[in-house]
Amino acid sequence: MGAPSVPEDRDLYRDTWVRYLGYANEVGESFRALIPVSLVWASYGVATAYVTADAIDKGKKAAVDLGKRRRVAVAVVDTFVWQALASVAIPGFTINRICAASLYLLGRTTRWPLPVRKWTTTAIGLSAIPFIIKPIDRSVDLLLNSSLRKLYSTSERPRSGDPSQ
């Protein structure tokens, strides 16, 4: 079974449901209080596989469109670094801290039984995901524009890592 057919003007990794695989680790972190840690780590595996597949895809597109090794390398590295930060590392850490803080605060401020506190923490983590995406995406763009992306010319730069652009 091959990759799903996607019209050429749509990006499989940014314009379809496949994009949500990049959020697997945030979902895993949200459920950390309820599931074995091995499943949380597995969610990072799913998100990392998504990031890697997107980077490879952008490299292949650069190779077809541009045919130059440097541009291919720039496309792969830029996409991988952007996705690793914006889809895995920063959101995973953010949701982890939101959930840890909420579980701690619920324990200090309520008399709710532990299972109720854990499910509430999970709900808080899941509900935070839509609110952290755009600020993290924009921050990673700013970070890369002021660091890594200064190493290569404007003509070599791929489309922003932000899937909404």
mmCIF file with all atom_site columns, C-alpha atoms in Angstrom:
data_model
loop_
_atom_site.group_PDB
_atom_site.id
_atom_site.type_symbol
_atom_site.label_atom_id
_atom_site.label_alt_id
_atom_site.label_comp_id
_atom_site.label_asym_id
_atom_site.label_entity_id
_atom_site.label_seq_id
_atom_site.pdbx_PDB_ins_code
_atom_site.Cartn_x
_atom_site.Cartn_y
_atom_site.Cartn_z
_atom_site.occupancy
_atom_site.B_iso_or_equiv
_atom_site.pdbx_formal_charge
_atom_site.auth_seq_id
_atom_site.auth_comp_id
_atom_site.auth_asym_id
_atom_site.auth_atom_id
_atom_site.pdbx_PDB_model_num
ATOM 1   C CA . MET A 1 1   ? 0.000   0.000  0.000  1.00 0.00 ? 1   MET A CA 1
ATOM 2   C CA . GLY A 1 2   ? 1.558   3.312  -1.092 1.00 0.00 ? 2   GLY A CA 1
ATOM 3   C CA . ALA A 1 3   ? 1.214   6.842  0.193  1.00 0.00 ? 3   ALA A CA 1
ATOM 4   C CA . PRO A 1 4   ? -2.263  8.361  -0.078 1.00 0.00 ? 4   PRO A CA 1
ATOM 5   C CA . SER A 1 5   ? -2.895  10.242 -3.311 1.00 0.00 ? 5   SER A CA 1
ATOM 6   C CA . VAL A 1 6   ? -2.804  13.989 -2.710 1.00 0.00 ? 6   VAL A CA 1
ATOM 7   C CA . PRO A 1 7   ? -3.254  16.687 -5.370 1.00 0.00 ? 7   PRO A CA 1
ATOM 8   C CA . GLU A 1 8   ? 0.082   18.285 -6.263 1.00 0.00 ? 8   GLU A CA 1
ATOM 9   C CA . ASP A 1 9   ? -0.863  21.660 -4.763 1.00 0.00 ? 9   ASP A CA 1
ATOM 10  C CA . ARG A 1 10  ? -1.564  20.041 -1.378 1.00 0.00 ? 10  ARG A CA 1
ATOM 11  C CA . ASP A 1 11  ? 1.170   18.973 0.981  1.00 0.00 ? 11  ASP A CA 1
ATOM 12  C CA . LEU A 1 12  ? 0.454   15.524 2.458  1.00 0.00 ? 12  LEU A CA 1
ATOM 13  C CA . TYR A 1 13  ? 2.321   16.374 5.663  1.00 0.00 ? 13  TYR A CA 1
ATOM 14  C CA . ARG A 1 14  ? 0.892   19.844 6.197  1.00 0.00 ? 14  ARG A CA 1
ATOM 15  C CA . ASP A 1 15  ? -2.485  20.064 4.460  1.00 0.00 ? 15  ASP A CA 1
ATOM 16  C CA . THR A 1 16  ? -4.115  16.731 5.347  1.00 0.00 ? 16  THR A CA 1
ATOM 17  C CA . TRP A 1 17  ? -5.027  14.674 8.402  1.00 0.00 ? 17  TRP A CA 1
ATOM 18  C CA . VAL A 1 18  ? -1.453  13.318 8.405  1.00 0.00 ? 18  VAL A CA 1
ATOM 19  C CA . ARG A 1 19  ? -0.409  16.625 10.060 1.00 0.00 ? 19  ARG A CA 1
ATOM 20  C CA . TYR A 1 20  ? -2.104  15.461 13.253 1.00 0.00 ? 20  TYR A CA 1
ATOM 21  C CA . LEU A 1 21  ? 0.437   12.660 13.660 1.00 0.00 ? 21  LEU A CA 1
ATOM 22  C CA . GLY A 1 22  ? 2.836   15.423 14.657 1.00 0.00 ? 22  GLY A CA 1
ATOM 23  C CA . TYR A 1 23  ? 0.673   16.017 17.719 1.00 0.00 ? 23  TYR A CA 1
ATOM 24  C CA . ALA A 1 24  ? 0.826   12.421 18.934 1.00 0.00 ? 24  ALA A CA 1
ATOM 25  C CA . ASN A 1 25  ? 3.334   13.271 21.655 1.00 0.00 ? 25  ASN A CA 1
ATOM 26  C CA . GLU A 1 26  ? 1.139   16.064 23.050 1.00 0.00 ? 26  GLU A CA 1
ATOM 27  C CA . VAL A 1 27  ? -1.718  13.582 23.326 1.00 0.00 ? 27  VAL A CA 1
ATOM 28  C CA . GLY A 1 28  ? 0.683   11.105 24.943 1.00 0.00 ? 28  GLY A CA 1
ATOM 29  C CA . GLU A 1 29  ? 1.832   13.746 27.425 1.00 0.00 ? 29  GLU A CA 1
ATOM 30  C CA . SER A 1 30  ? -1.773  14.645 28.206 1.00 0.00 ? 30  SER A CA 1
ATOM 31  C CA . PHE A 1 31  ? -2.468  11.018 29.120 1.00 0.00 ? 31  PHE A CA 1
ATOM 32  C CA . ARG A 1 32  ? 0.805   10.518 31.037 1.00 0.00 ? 32  ARG A CA 1
ATOM 33  C CA . ALA A 1 33  ? -1.014  10.392 34.404 1.00 0.00 ? 33  ALA A CA 1
ATOM 34  C CA . LEU A 1 34  ? -3.250  7.571  33.154 1.00 0.00 ? 34  LEU A CA 1
ATOM 35  C CA . ILE A 1 35  ? -1.144  5.381  30.880 1.00 0.00 ? 35  ILE A CA 1
ATOM 36  C CA . PRO A 1 36  ? 2.176   3.550  31.127 1.00 0.00 ? 36  PRO A CA 1
ATOM 37  C CA . VAL A 1 37  ? 5.177   5.748  30.375 1.00 0.00 ? 37  VAL A CA 1
ATOM 38  C CA . SER A 1 38  ? 6.096   3.360  27.557 1.00 0.00 ? 38  SER A CA 1
ATOM 39  C CA . LEU A 1 39  ? 2.976   4.518  25.689 1.00 0.00 ? 39  LEU A CA 1
ATOM 40  C CA . VAL A 1 40  ? 3.969   8.159  26.211 1.00 0.00 ? 40  VAL A CA 1
ATOM 41  C CA . TRP A 1 41  ? 7.368   7.362  24.667 1.00 0.00 ? 41  TRP A CA 1
ATOM 42  C CA . ALA A 1 42  ? 5.636   5.512  21.832 1.00 0.00 ? 42  ALA A CA 1
ATOM 43  C CA . SER A 1 43  ? 3.681   8.695  21.092 1.00 0.00 ? 43  SER A CA 1
ATOM 44  C CA . TYR A 1 44  ? 7.033   10.465 20.679 1.00 0.00 ? 44  TYR A CA 1
ATOM 45  C CA . GLY A 1 45  ? 7.994   7.732  18.224 1.00 0.00 ? 45  GLY A CA 1
ATOM 46  C CA . VAL A 1 46  ? 4.905   8.479  16.133 1.00 0.00 ? 46  VAL A CA 1
ATOM 47  C CA . ALA A 1 47  ? 5.598   12.227 16.170 1.00 0.00 ? 47  ALA A CA 1
ATOM 48  C CA . THR A 1 48  ? 9.271   11.693 15.315 1.00 0.00 ? 48  THR A CA 1
ATOM 49  C CA . ALA A 1 49  ? 8.324   9.402  12.423 1.00 0.00 ? 49  ALA A CA 1
ATOM 50  C CA . TYR A 1 50  ? 6.023   12.162 11.134 1.00 0.00 ? 50  TYR A CA 1
ATOM 51  C CA . VAL A 1 51  ? 8.818   14.765 11.400 1.00 0.00 ? 51  VAL A CA 1
ATOM 52  C CA . THR A 1 52  ? 11.278  12.491 9.618  1.00 0.00 ? 52  THR A CA 1
ATOM 53  C CA . ALA A 1 53  ? 8.811   11.639 6.836  1.00 0.00 ? 53  ALA A CA 1
ATOM 54  C CA . ASP A 1 54  ? 8.032   15.327 6.284  1.00 0.00 ? 54  ASP A CA 1
ATOM 55  C CA . ALA A 1 55  ? 11.746  16.188 6.092  1.00 0.00 ? 55  ALA A CA 1
ATOM 56  C CA . ILE A 1 56  ? 12.368  13.386 3.584  1.00 0.00 ? 56  ILE A CA 1
ATOM 57  C CA . ASP A 1 57  ? 9.363   14.521 1.545  1.00 0.00 ? 57  ASP A CA 1
ATOM 58  C CA . LYS A 1 58  ? 10.647  18.100 1.402  1.00 0.00 ? 58  LYS A CA 1
ATOM 59  C CA . GLY A 1 59  ? 14.073  16.813 0.369  1.00 0.00 ? 59  GLY A CA 1
ATOM 60  C CA . LYS A 1 60  ? 12.550  14.772 -2.455 1.00 0.00 ? 60  LYS A CA 1
ATOM 61  C CA . LYS A 1 61  ? 10.516  17.771 -3.626 1.00 0.00 ? 61  LYS A CA 1
ATOM 62  C CA . ALA A 1 62  ? 13.612  19.981 -3.552 1.00 0.00 ? 62  ALA A CA 1
ATOM 63  C CA . ALA A 1 63  ? 15.532  17.379 -5.557 1.00 0.00 ? 63  ALA A CA 1
ATOM 64  C CA . VAL A 1 64  ? 12.834  17.289 -8.253 1.00 0.00 ? 64  VAL A CA 1
ATOM 65  C CA . ASP A 1 65  ? 12.164  21.029 -8.290 1.00 0.00 ? 65  ASP A CA 1
ATOM 66  C CA . LEU A 1 66  ? 15.690  22.296 -7.879 1.00 0.00 ? 66  LEU A CA 1
ATOM 67  C CA . GLY A 1 67  ? 18.039  19.446 -8.588 1.00 0.00 ? 67  GLY A CA 1
ATOM 68  C CA . LYS A 1 68  ? 20.831  20.814 -6.408 1.00 0.00 ? 68  LYS A CA 1
ATOM 69  C CA . ARG A 1 69  ? 22.301  18.952 -3.463 1.00 0.00 ? 69  ARG A CA 1
ATOM 70  C CA . ARG A 1 70  ? 22.680  22.032 -1.291 1.00 0.00 ? 70  ARG A CA 1
ATOM 71  C CA . ARG A 1 71  ? 19.042  22.981 -1.762 1.00 0.00 ? 71  ARG A CA 1
ATOM 72  C CA . VAL A 1 72  ? 17.977  19.436 -0.967 1.00 0.00 ? 72  VAL A CA 1
ATOM 73  C CA . ALA A 1 73  ? 20.080  19.469 2.192  1.00 0.00 ? 73  ALA A CA 1
ATOM 74  C CA . VAL A 1 74  ? 18.672  22.843 3.207  1.00 0.00 ? 74  VAL A CA 1
ATOM 75  C CA . ALA A 1 75  ? 15.106  21.605 2.662  1.00 0.00 ? 75  ALA A CA 1
ATOM 76  C CA . VAL A 1 76  ? 15.683  18.448 4.712  1.00 0.00 ? 76  VAL A CA 1
ATOM 77  C CA . VAL A 1 77  ? 17.564  20.139 7.562  1.00 0.00 ? 77  VAL A CA 1
ATOM 78  C CA . ASP A 1 78  ? 15.255  23.154 7.766  1.00 0.00 ? 78  ASP A CA 1
ATOM 79  C CA . THR A 1 79  ? 12.123  20.996 7.764  1.00 0.00 ? 79  THR A CA 1
ATOM 80  C CA . PHE A 1 80  ? 13.518  18.492 10.251 1.00 0.00 ? 80  PHE A CA 1
ATOM 81  C CA . VAL A 1 81  ? 14.748  21.136 12.707 1.00 0.00 ? 81  VAL A CA 1
ATOM 82  C CA . TRP A 1 82  ? 11.550  23.169 12.409 1.00 0.00 ? 82  TRP A CA 1
ATOM 83  C CA . GLN A 1 83  ? 9.298   20.134 12.860 1.00 0.00 ? 83  GLN A CA 1
ATOM 84  C CA . ALA A 1 84  ? 11.423  18.648 15.656 1.00 0.00 ? 84  ALA A CA 1
ATOM 85  C CA . LEU A 1 85  ? 11.120  21.889 17.620 1.00 0.00 ? 85  LEU A CA 1
ATOM 86  C CA . ALA A 1 86  ? 7.570   22.961 16.695 1.00 0.00 ? 86  ALA A CA 1
ATOM 87  C CA . SER A 1 87  ? 5.897   19.549 16.587 1.00 0.00 ? 87  SER A CA 1
ATOM 88  C CA . VAL A 1 88  ? 7.799   17.461 19.118 1.00 0.00 ? 88  VAL A CA 1
ATOM 89  C CA . ALA A 1 89  ? 10.180  19.080 21.605 1.00 0.00 ? 89  ALA A CA 1
ATOM 90  C CA . ILE A 1 90  ? 8.547   22.369 22.578 1.00 0.00 ? 90  ILE A CA 1
ATOM 91  C CA . PRO A 1 91  ? 4.884   21.256 22.566 1.00 0.00 ? 91  PRO A CA 1
ATOM 92  C CA . GLY A 1 92  ? 5.740   17.995 24.347 1.00 0.00 ? 92  GLY A CA 1
ATOM 93  C CA . PHE A 1 93  ? 7.582   19.881 27.077 1.00 0.00 ? 93  PHE A CA 1
ATOM 94  C CA . THR A 1 94  ? 4.812   22.503 27.304 1.00 0.00 ? 94  THR A CA 1
ATOM 95  C CA . ILE A 1 95  ? 2.005   19.956 27.684 1.00 0.00 ? 95  ILE A CA 1
ATOM 96  C CA . ASN A 1 96  ? 4.110   17.939 30.129 1.00 0.00 ? 96  ASN A CA 1
ATOM 97  C CA . ARG A 1 97  ? 4.572   20.989 32.349 1.00 0.00 ? 97  ARG A CA 1
ATOM 98  C CA . ILE A 1 98  ? 0.914   22.070 32.063 1.00 0.00 ? 98  ILE A CA 1
ATOM 99  C CA . CYS A 1 99  ? -0.213  18.589 33.115 1.00 0.00 ? 99  CYS A CA 1
ATOM 100 C CA . ALA A 1 100 ? 2.336   18.288 35.916 1.00 0.00 ? 100 ALA A CA 1
ATOM 101 C CA . ALA A 1 101 ? 1.374   21.700 37.285 1.00 0.00 ? 101 ALA A CA 1
ATOM 102 C CA . SER A 1 102 ? -2.352  20.997 37.053 1.00 0.00 ? 102 SER A CA 1
ATOM 103 C CA . LEU A 1 103 ? -2.021  17.608 38.787 1.00 0.00 ? 103 LEU A CA 1
ATOM 104 C CA . TYR A 1 104 ? 0.048   19.217 41.537 1.00 0.00 ? 104 TYR A CA 1
ATOM 105 C CA . LEU A 1 105 ? -2.339  22.156 41.966 1.00 0.00 ? 105 LEU A CA 1
ATOM 106 C CA . LEU A 1 106 ? -5.415  19.922 41.959 1.00 0.00 ? 106 LEU A CA 1
ATOM 107 C CA . GLY A 1 107 ? -3.782  17.829 44.669 1.00 0.00 ? 107 GLY A CA 1
ATOM 108 C CA . ARG A 1 108 ? -3.084  20.925 46.776 1.00 0.00 ? 108 ARG A CA 1
ATOM 109 C CA . THR A 1 109 ? -6.394  22.738 46.256 1.00 0.00 ? 109 THR A CA 1
ATOM 110 C CA . THR A 1 110 ? -9.057  20.018 46.015 1.00 0.00 ? 110 THR A CA 1
ATOM 111 C CA . ARG A 1 111 ? -10.121 16.912 47.858 1.00 0.00 ? 111 ARG A CA 1
ATOM 112 C CA . TRP A 1 112 ? -10.948 15.121 44.637 1.00 0.00 ? 112 TRP A CA 1
ATOM 113 C CA . PRO A 1 113 ? -9.948  11.463 44.462 1.00 0.00 ? 113 PRO A CA 1
ATOM 114 C CA . LEU A 1 114 ? -6.729  10.778 42.549 1.00 0.00 ? 114 LEU A CA 1
ATOM 115 C CA . PRO A 1 115 ? -8.470  9.220  39.504 1.00 0.00 ? 115 PRO A CA 1
ATOM 116 C CA . VAL A 1 116 ? -10.630 12.347 39.110 1.00 0.00 ? 116 VAL A CA 1
ATOM 117 C CA . ARG A 1 117 ? -7.548  14.583 39.391 1.00 0.00 ? 117 ARG A CA 1
ATOM 118 C CA . LYS A 1 118 ? -5.725  12.487 36.778 1.00 0.00 ? 118 LYS A CA 1
ATOM 119 C CA . TRP A 1 119 ? -8.628  12.603 34.311 1.00 0.00 ? 119 TRP A CA 1
ATOM 120 C CA . THR A 1 120 ? -8.998  16.349 34.914 1.00 0.00 ? 120 THR A CA 1
ATOM 121 C CA . THR A 1 121 ? -5.282  16.790 34.247 1.00 0.00 ? 121 THR A CA 1
ATOM 122 C CA . THR A 1 122 ? -5.645  14.838 31.001 1.00 0.00 ? 122 THR A CA 1
ATOM 123 C CA . ALA A 1 123 ? -8.588  17.023 29.936 1.00 0.00 ? 123 ALA A CA 1
ATOM 124 C CA . ILE A 1 124 ? -6.590  20.165 30.721 1.00 0.00 ? 124 ILE A CA 1
ATOM 125 C CA . GLY A 1 125 ? -3.634  18.901 28.686 1.00 0.00 ? 125 GLY A CA 1
ATOM 126 C CA . LEU A 1 126 ? -5.773  17.974 25.691 1.00 0.00 ? 126 LEU A CA 1
ATOM 127 C CA . SER A 1 127 ? -7.655  21.271 25.796 1.00 0.00 ? 127 SER A CA 1
ATOM 128 C CA . ALA A 1 128 ? -4.382  23.246 25.898 1.00 0.00 ? 128 ALA A CA 1
ATOM 129 C CA . ILE A 1 129 ? -3.080  21.746 22.623 1.00 0.00 ? 129 ILE A CA 1
ATOM 130 C CA . PRO A 1 130 ? -5.025  24.024 20.226 1.00 0.00 ? 130 PRO A CA 1
ATOM 131 C CA . PHE A 1 131 ? -3.920  27.098 22.167 1.00 0.00 ? 131 PHE A CA 1
ATOM 132 C CA . ILE A 1 132 ? -0.187  26.366 22.132 1.00 0.00 ? 132 ILE A CA 1
ATOM 133 C CA . ILE A 1 133 ? 0.204   25.466 18.450 1.00 0.00 ? 133 ILE A CA 1
ATOM 134 C CA . LYS A 1 134 ? 0.258   28.899 16.771 1.00 0.00 ? 134 LYS A CA 1
ATOM 135 C CA . PRO A 1 135 ? 2.459   30.639 19.362 1.00 0.00 ? 135 PRO A CA 1
ATOM 136 C CA . ILE A 1 136 ? 4.970   27.787 19.221 1.00 0.00 ? 136 ILE A CA 1
ATOM 137 C CA . ASP A 1 137 ? 4.952   27.702 15.399 1.00 0.00 ? 137 ASP A CA 1
ATOM 138 C CA . ARG A 1 138 ? 5.544   31.463 15.211 1.00 0.00 ? 138 ARG A CA 1
ATOM 139 C CA . SER A 1 139 ? 8.256   31.325 17.880 1.00 0.00 ? 139 SER A CA 1
ATOM 140 C CA . VAL A 1 140 ? 10.115  28.554 16.069 1.00 0.00 ? 140 VAL A CA 1
ATOM 141 C CA . ASP A 1 141 ? 9.925   30.540 12.820 1.00 0.00 ? 141 ASP A CA 1
ATOM 142 C CA . LEU A 1 142 ? 11.421  33.549 14.605 1.00 0.00 ? 142 LEU A CA 1
ATOM 143 C CA . LEU A 1 143 ? 14.099  31.389 16.217 1.00 0.00 ? 143 LEU A CA 1
ATOM 144 C CA . LEU A 1 144 ? 15.130  29.760 12.942 1.00 0.00 ? 144 LEU A CA 1
ATOM 145 C CA . ASN A 1 145 ? 14.952  33.033 10.996 1.00 0.00 ? 145 ASN A CA 1
ATOM 146 C CA . SER A 1 146 ? 17.380  34.587 13.471 1.00 0.00 ? 146 SER A CA 1
ATOM 147 C CA . SER A 1 147 ? 19.727  31.607 13.624 1.00 0.00 ? 147 SER A CA 1
ATOM 148 C CA . LEU A 1 148 ? 19.843  28.561 11.316 1.00 0.00 ? 148 LEU A CA 1
ATOM 149 C CA . ARG A 1 149 ? 18.215  30.245 8.337  1.00 0.00 ? 149 ARG A CA 1
ATOM 150 C CA . LYS A 1 150 ? 20.906  32.931 8.316  1.00 0.00 ? 150 LYS A CA 1
ATOM 151 C CA . LEU A 1 151 ? 23.339  30.229 7.194  1.00 0.00 ? 151 LEU A CA 1
ATOM 152 C CA . TYR A 1 152 ? 21.740  29.867 3.768  1.00 0.00 ? 152 TYR A CA 1
ATOM 153 C CA . SER A 1 153 ? 20.543  32.332 1.172  1.00 0.00 ? 153 SER A CA 1
ATOM 154 C CA . THR A 1 154 ? 16.960  33.426 0.743  1.00 0.00 ? 154 THR A CA 1
ATOM 155 C CA . SER A 1 155 ? 16.687  31.560 -2.571 1.00 0.00 ? 155 SER A CA 1
ATOM 156 C CA . GLU A 1 156 ? 17.572  28.295 -0.830 1.00 0.00 ? 156 GLU A CA 1
ATOM 157 C CA . ARG A 1 157 ? 15.033  28.660 1.929  1.00 0.00 ? 157 ARG A CA 1
ATOM 158 C CA . PRO A 1 158 ? 12.068  26.338 1.779  1.00 0.00 ? 158 PRO A CA 1
ATOM 159 C CA . ARG A 1 159 ? 8.563   27.441 2.584  1.00 0.00 ? 159 ARG A CA 1
ATOM 160 C CA . SER A 1 160 ? 8.215   28.215 6.278  1.00 0.00 ? 160 SER A CA 1
ATOM 161 C CA . GLY A 1 161 ? 7.860   25.156 8.484  1.00 0.00 ? 161 GLY A CA 1
ATOM 162 C CA . ASP A 1 162 ? 4.535   26.526 9.658  1.00 0.00 ? 162 ASP A CA 1
ATOM 163 C CA . PRO A 1 163 ? 1.888   24.339 8.019  1.00 0.00 ? 163 PRO A CA 1
ATOM 164 C CA . SER A 1 164 ? -0.601  27.215 7.964  1.00 0.00 ? 164 SER A CA 1
ATOM 165 C CA . GLN A 1 165 ? 1.578   29.205 5.540  1.00 0.00 ? 165 GLN A CA 1
#
